[in-house]
Coordinates of C-alpha atoms in Angstrom, one line a residue:
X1421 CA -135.7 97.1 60.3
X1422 CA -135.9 97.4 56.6
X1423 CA -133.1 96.4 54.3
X1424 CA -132.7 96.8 50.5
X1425 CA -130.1 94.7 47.6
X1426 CA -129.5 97.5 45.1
X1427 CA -129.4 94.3 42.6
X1428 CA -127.8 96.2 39.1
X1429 CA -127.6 92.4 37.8
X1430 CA -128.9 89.4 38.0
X1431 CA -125.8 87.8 39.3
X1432 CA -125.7 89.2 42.4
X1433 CA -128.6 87.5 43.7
X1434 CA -126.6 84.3 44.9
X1435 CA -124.5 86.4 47.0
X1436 CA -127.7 88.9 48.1
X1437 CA -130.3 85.7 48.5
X1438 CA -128.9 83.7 51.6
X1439 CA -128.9 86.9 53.4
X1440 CA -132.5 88.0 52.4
X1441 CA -133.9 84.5 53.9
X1442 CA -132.4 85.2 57.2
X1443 CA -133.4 88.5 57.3
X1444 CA -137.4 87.0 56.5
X1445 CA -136.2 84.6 59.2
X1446 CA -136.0 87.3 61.8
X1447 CA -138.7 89.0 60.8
X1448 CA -137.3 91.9 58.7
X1449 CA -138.4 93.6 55.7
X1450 CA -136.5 93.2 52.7
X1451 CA -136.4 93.7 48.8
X1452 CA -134.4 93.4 45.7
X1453 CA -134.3 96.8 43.7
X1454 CA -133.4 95.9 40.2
X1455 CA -132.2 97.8 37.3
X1456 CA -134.7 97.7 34.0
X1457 CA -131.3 98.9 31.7
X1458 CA -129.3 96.2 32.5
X1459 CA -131.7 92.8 33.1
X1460 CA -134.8 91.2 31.7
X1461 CA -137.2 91.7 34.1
X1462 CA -139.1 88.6 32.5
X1463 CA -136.2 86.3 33.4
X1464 CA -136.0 88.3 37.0
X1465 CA -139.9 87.7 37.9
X1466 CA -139.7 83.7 37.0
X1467 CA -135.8 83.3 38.4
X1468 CA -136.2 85.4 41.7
X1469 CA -138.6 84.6 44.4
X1470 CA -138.4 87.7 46.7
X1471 CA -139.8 91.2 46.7
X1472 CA -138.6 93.2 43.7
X1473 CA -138.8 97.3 43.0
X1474 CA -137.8 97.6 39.7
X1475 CA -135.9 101.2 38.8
X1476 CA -134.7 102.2 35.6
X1477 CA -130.9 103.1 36.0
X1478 CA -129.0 104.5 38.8
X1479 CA -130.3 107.9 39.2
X1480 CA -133.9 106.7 39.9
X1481 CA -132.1 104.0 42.3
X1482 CA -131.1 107.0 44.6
X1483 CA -134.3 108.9 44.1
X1484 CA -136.2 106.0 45.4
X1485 CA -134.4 105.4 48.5
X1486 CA -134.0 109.0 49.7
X1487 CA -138.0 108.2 49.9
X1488 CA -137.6 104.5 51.4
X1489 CA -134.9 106.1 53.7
X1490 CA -134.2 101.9 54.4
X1491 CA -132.3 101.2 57.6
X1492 CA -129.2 99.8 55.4
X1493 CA -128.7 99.2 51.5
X1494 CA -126.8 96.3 50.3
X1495 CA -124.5 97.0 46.9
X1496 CA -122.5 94.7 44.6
X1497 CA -120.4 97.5 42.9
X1498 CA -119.6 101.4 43.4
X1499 CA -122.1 103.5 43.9
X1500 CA -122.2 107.6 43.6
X1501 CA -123.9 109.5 45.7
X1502 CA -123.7 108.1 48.9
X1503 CA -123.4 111.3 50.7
X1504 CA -127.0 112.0 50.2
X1505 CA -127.7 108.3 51.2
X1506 CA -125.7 108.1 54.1
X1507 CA -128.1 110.8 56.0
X1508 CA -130.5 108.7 56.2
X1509 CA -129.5 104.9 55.9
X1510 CA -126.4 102.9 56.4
X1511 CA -124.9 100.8 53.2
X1512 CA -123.0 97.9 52.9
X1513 CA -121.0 96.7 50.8
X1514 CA -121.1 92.5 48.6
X1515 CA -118.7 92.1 45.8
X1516 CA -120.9 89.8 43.8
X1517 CA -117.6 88.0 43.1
X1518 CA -114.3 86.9 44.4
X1519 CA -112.5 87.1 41.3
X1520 CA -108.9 88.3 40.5
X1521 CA -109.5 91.6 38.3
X1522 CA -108.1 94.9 40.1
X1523 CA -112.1 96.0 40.0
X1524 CA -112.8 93.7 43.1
X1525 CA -110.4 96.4 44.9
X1526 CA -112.0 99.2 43.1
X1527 CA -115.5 98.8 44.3
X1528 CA -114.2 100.3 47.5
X1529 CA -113.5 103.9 45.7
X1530 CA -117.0 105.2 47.0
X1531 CA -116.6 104.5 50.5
X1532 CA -119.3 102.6 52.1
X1533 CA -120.4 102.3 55.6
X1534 CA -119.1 98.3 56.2
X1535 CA -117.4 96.3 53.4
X1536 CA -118.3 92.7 54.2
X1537 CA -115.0 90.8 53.1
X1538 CA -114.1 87.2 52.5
X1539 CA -110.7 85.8 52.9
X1540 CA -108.0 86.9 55.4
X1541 CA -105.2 87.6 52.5
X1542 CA -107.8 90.1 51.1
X1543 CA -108.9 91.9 54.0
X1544 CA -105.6 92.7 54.4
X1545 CA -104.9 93.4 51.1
X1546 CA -107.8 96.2 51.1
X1547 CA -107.1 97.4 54.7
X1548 CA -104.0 98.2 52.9
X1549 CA -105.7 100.0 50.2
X1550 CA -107.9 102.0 51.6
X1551 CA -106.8 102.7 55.5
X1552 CA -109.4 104.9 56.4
X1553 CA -112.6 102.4 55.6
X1554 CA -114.2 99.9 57.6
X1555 CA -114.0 96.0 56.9
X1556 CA -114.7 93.1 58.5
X1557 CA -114.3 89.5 57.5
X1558 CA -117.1 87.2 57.7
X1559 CA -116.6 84.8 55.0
X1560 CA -118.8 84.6 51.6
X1561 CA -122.4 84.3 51.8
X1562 CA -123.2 82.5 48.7
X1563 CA -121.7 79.4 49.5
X1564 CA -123.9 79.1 52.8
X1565 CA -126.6 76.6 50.8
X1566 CA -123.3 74.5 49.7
X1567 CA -122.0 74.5 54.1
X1568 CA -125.6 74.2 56.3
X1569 CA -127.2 71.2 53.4
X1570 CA -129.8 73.5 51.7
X1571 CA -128.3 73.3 48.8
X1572 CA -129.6 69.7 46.8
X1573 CA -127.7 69.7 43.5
X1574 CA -128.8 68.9 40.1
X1575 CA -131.2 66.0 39.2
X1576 CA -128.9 64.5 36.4
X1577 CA -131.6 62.1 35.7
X1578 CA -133.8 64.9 34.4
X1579 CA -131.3 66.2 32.1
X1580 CA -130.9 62.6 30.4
X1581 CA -127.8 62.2 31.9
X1582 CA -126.3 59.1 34.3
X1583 CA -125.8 59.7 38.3
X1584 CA -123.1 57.0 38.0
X1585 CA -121.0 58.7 36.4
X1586 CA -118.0 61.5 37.4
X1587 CA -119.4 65.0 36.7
X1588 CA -117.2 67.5 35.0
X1589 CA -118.2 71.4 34.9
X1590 CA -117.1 73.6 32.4
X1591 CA -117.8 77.6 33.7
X1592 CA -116.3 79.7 31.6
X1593 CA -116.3 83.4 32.1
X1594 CA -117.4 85.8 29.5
X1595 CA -114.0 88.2 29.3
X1596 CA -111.4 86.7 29.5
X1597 CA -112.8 83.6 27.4
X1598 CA -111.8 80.4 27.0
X1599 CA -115.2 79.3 25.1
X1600 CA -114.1 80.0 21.5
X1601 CA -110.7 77.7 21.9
X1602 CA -113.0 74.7 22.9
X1603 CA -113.8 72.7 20.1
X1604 CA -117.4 72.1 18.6
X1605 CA -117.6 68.6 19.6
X1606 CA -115.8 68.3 22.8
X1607 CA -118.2 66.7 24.9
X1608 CA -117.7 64.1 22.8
X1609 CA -114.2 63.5 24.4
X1610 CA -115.8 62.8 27.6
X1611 CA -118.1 60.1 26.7
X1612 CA -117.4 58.3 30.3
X1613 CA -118.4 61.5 31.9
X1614 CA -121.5 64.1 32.4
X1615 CA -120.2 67.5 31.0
X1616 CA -122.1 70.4 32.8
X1617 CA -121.5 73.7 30.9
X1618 CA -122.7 76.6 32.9
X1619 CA -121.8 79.9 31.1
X1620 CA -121.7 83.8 32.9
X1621 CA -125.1 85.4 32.3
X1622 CA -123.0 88.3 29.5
X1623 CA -122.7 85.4 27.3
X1624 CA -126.4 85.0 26.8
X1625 CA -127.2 88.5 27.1
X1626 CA -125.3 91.0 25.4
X1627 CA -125.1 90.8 22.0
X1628 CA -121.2 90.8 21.2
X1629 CA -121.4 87.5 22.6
X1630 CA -122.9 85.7 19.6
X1631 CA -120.2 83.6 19.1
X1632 CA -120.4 82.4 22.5
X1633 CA -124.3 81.4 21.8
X1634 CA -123.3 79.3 19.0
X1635 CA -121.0 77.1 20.7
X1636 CA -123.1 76.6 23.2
X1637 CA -126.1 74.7 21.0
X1638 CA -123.3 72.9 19.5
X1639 CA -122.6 71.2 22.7
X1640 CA -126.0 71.0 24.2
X1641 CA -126.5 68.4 21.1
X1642 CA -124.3 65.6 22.7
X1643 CA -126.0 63.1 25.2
X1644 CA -123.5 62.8 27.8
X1645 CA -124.0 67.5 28.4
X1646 CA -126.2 70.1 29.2
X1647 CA -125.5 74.3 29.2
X1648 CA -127.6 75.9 31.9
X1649 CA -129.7 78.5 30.2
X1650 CA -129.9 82.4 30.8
X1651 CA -132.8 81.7 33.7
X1652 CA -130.5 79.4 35.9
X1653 CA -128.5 82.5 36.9
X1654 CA -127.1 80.3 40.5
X1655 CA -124.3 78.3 40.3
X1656 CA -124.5 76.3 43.2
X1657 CA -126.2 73.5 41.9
X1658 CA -123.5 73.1 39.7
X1659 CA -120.7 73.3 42.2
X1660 CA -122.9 70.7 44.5
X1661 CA -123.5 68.3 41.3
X1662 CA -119.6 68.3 39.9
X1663 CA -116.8 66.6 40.3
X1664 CA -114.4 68.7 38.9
X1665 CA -114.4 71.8 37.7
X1666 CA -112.6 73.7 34.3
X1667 CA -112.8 77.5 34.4
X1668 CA -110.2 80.4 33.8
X1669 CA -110.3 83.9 35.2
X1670 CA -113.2 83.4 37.0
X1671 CA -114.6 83.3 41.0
X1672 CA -116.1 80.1 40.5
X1673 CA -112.2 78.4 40.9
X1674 CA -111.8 79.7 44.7
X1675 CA -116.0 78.5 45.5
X1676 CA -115.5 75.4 43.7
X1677 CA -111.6 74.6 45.8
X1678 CA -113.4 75.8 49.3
X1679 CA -115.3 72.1 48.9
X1680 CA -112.5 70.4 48.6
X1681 CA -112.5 69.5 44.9
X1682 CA -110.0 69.7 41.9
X1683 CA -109.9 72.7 39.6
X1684 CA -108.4 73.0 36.4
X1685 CA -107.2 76.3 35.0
X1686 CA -107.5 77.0 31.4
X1687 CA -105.0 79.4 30.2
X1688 CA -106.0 79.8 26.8
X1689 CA -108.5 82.5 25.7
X1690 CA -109.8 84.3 22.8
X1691 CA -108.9 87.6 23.4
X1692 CA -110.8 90.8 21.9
X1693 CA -108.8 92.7 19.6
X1694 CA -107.8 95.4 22.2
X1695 CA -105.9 92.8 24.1
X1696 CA -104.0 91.4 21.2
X1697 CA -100.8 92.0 19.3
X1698 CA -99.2 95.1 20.7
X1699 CA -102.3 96.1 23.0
X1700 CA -101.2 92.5 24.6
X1701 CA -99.7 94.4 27.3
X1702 CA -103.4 96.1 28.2
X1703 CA -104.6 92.0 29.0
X1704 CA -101.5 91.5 31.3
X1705 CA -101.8 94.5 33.3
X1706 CA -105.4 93.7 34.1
X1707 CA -105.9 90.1 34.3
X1708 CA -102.2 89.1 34.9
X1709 CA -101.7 90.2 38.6
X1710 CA -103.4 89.4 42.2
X1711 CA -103.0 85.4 41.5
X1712 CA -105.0 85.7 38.0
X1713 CA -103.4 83.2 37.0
X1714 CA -104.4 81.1 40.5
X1715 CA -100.5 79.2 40.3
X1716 CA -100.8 76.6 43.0
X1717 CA -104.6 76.0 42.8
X1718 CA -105.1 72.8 40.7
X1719 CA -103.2 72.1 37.3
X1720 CA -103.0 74.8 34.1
X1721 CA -103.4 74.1 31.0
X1722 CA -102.0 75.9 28.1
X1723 CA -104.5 74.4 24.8
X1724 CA -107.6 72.3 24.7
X1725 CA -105.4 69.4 23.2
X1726 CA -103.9 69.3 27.0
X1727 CA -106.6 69.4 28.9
X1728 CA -108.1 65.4 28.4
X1729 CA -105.2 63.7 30.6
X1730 CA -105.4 66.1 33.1
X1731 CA -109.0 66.5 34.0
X1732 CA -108.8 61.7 34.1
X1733 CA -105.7 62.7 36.6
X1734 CA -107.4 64.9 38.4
X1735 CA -110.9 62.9 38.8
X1736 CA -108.6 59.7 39.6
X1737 CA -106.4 61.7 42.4
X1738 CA -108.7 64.2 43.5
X1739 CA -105.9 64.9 46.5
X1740 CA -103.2 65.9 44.5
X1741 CA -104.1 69.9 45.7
X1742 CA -106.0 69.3 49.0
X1743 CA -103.5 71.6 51.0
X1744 CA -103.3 74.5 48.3
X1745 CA -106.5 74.5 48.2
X1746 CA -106.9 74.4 51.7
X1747 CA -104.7 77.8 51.8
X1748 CA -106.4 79.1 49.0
X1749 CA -109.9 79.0 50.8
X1750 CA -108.6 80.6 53.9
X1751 CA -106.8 83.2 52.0
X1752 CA -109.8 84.2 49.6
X1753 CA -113.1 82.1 50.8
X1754 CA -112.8 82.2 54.4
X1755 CA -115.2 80.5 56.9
X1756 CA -117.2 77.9 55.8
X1757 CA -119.4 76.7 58.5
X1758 CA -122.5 77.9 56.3
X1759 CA -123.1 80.7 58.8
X1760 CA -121.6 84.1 57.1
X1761 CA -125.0 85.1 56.6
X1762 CA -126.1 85.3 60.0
X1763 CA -122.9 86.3 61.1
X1764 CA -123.8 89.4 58.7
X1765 CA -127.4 90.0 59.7
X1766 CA -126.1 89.9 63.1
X1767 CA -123.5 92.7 62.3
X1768 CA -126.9 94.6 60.9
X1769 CA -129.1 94.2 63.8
X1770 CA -126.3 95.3 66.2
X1771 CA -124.8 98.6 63.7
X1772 CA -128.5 100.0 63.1
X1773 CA -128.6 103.7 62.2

């Protein structure tokens, strides 16, 4: 059996990868196809260790495997064409994310032979949607390292920072941002603790995100942090290292709240111009519905200035949310007995064309 992750970016590998080493496990054949218009291939080669086919865009993508004819095709996002693919392999389909923008619906427009899903509240959500597909829940596959002890963490030590102390993580998304409300020297408010900053891979490589860039060598000056660069695309180490974790709009609230530990939401970003002023009503239609706004999760926070107290609270009563959270990993997470990979493969080896 031969199985292929159409990989348009680099972050979907952590969802892809725990899947490809079972697959190797059981003795199946398996690559990444990755997309030369959209990722450095340089950053790729040293970041992923796993056979890669490198296309150029989507169109060669197809043309490729109507010759590999692969016995099923893993994708992240919507794909066109699939009536051509679907004569000669099965596809399935990853959201490379369980965040709250209307697109993790979306991906589902281009029908797809299975559409692994996560939680129980949205596999019912999209059975709802799009009544004539096929789902089935299995949980999310990243987190596997983070459930069966694979996953290690950081070395603090080799980033000059102290094991003794709490961890906080700071894992901002790239749109929309909470980065350019944090001030320049905020570490600095945190001297007691070890600030991890671990920024979406758009902020290092597209170019509108300059601004982003600058803050981040701001912080990486102070002793007690240290930003992940653009080559340590996988979060889990971070999740497995913190204690407690600031984000906003972003997936990495629900993966961080499935191990039991406090989130805080930021609710202050700055917005590009087509979301301000009287286009404010674009932002709120597509990042203010489906829990965007994650209400019972952990604490919100409306500026920077409140944020201090809360994140102490939080690292000193780390229970506060433990049965929200608890309902907010069923509903969006699902199982987490570190086996939604197999449970996956299994589905694979038993569904081939």
């Amino acid at each position: 059996m031969k199985i292929i992750f159409d990989t348009q970016n680099i972050y979907y590998v952590p969802q892809y990868y725990p899947i490809y080493l079972e697959l190797l496990l059981r003795g199946f054949e398996a690559e990444f196809v990755c997309y030369e218009n959209k990722n450095s291939r340089a950053i790729f080669a040293k970041s992923l260790d796993a056979k890669q086919h490198w296309v150029s865009d989507e169109e060669e993508a197809q043309k490729y495997y109507s010759v590999e004819k692969p016995d099923w095709i893993f994708f992240g996002n919507k794909f066109e064409g699939l009536g051509l693919i679907h004569q000669f392999s099965n596809t399935a389909q990853l959201g490379h994310g369980i965040g709250p923008k209307p697109s993790y619906y979306r991906k589902s427009d281009t029908p797809m032979t299975i559409r692994f899903m996560e939680g129980l509240l949205r596999l019912n959500t999209i059975k709802k949607m799009y009544p004539d597909d096929k789902f089935i829940q299995v949980g999310y596959s990243k987190l596997d390292p983070l459930f069966d002890g694979s996953e290690r963490g950081l070395d603090l030590e080799q980033f000059g920072l102290d094991s003794r102390k709490k961890t906080l993580l700071y894992a901002p998304t790239f749109n929309p941002s909470s980065i350019e409300a944090f001030p320049d020297d905020w570490p600095d408010d945190f001297k007691d603790c070890n600030v991890l900053i671990k920024p979406h891979t758009f902020s290092y490589t597209r170019k509108k995100y300059k601004a982003h860039r600058e803050k981040f060598r701001k912080w990486d000056k102070f002793n007690n942090c240290y930003v992940a660069n653009e080559k340590e695309f996988s979060l889990l180490p971070f999740l497995k290292t913190s204690d407690v974790l600031i984000s906003e709009a972003s997936s990495t609230l629900f993966e961080f709240i499935a191990m039991d530990k406090p989130v805080v939401v930021a609710n202050f970003f700055k917005l590009k111009w087509s979301y301000r002023g009287i286009f404010k009503k674009r932002f709120k239609k597509r990042f203010m519905k489906d829990n965007v706004l994650y209400k019972d999760i952990g604490p919100h926070v409306s500026s920077y200035k409140e944020i201090k107290p809360i994140i102490l609270n939080e690292l000193k009563s780390p229970e506060s949310y433990r049965e929200r959270r608890r309902q907010y990993s069923i509903d969006h997470v699902g199982p987490t007995d570190g086996k939604v990979s197999k449970r996956i493969v299994d589905y694979l080896v038993s569904n081939r064309p």
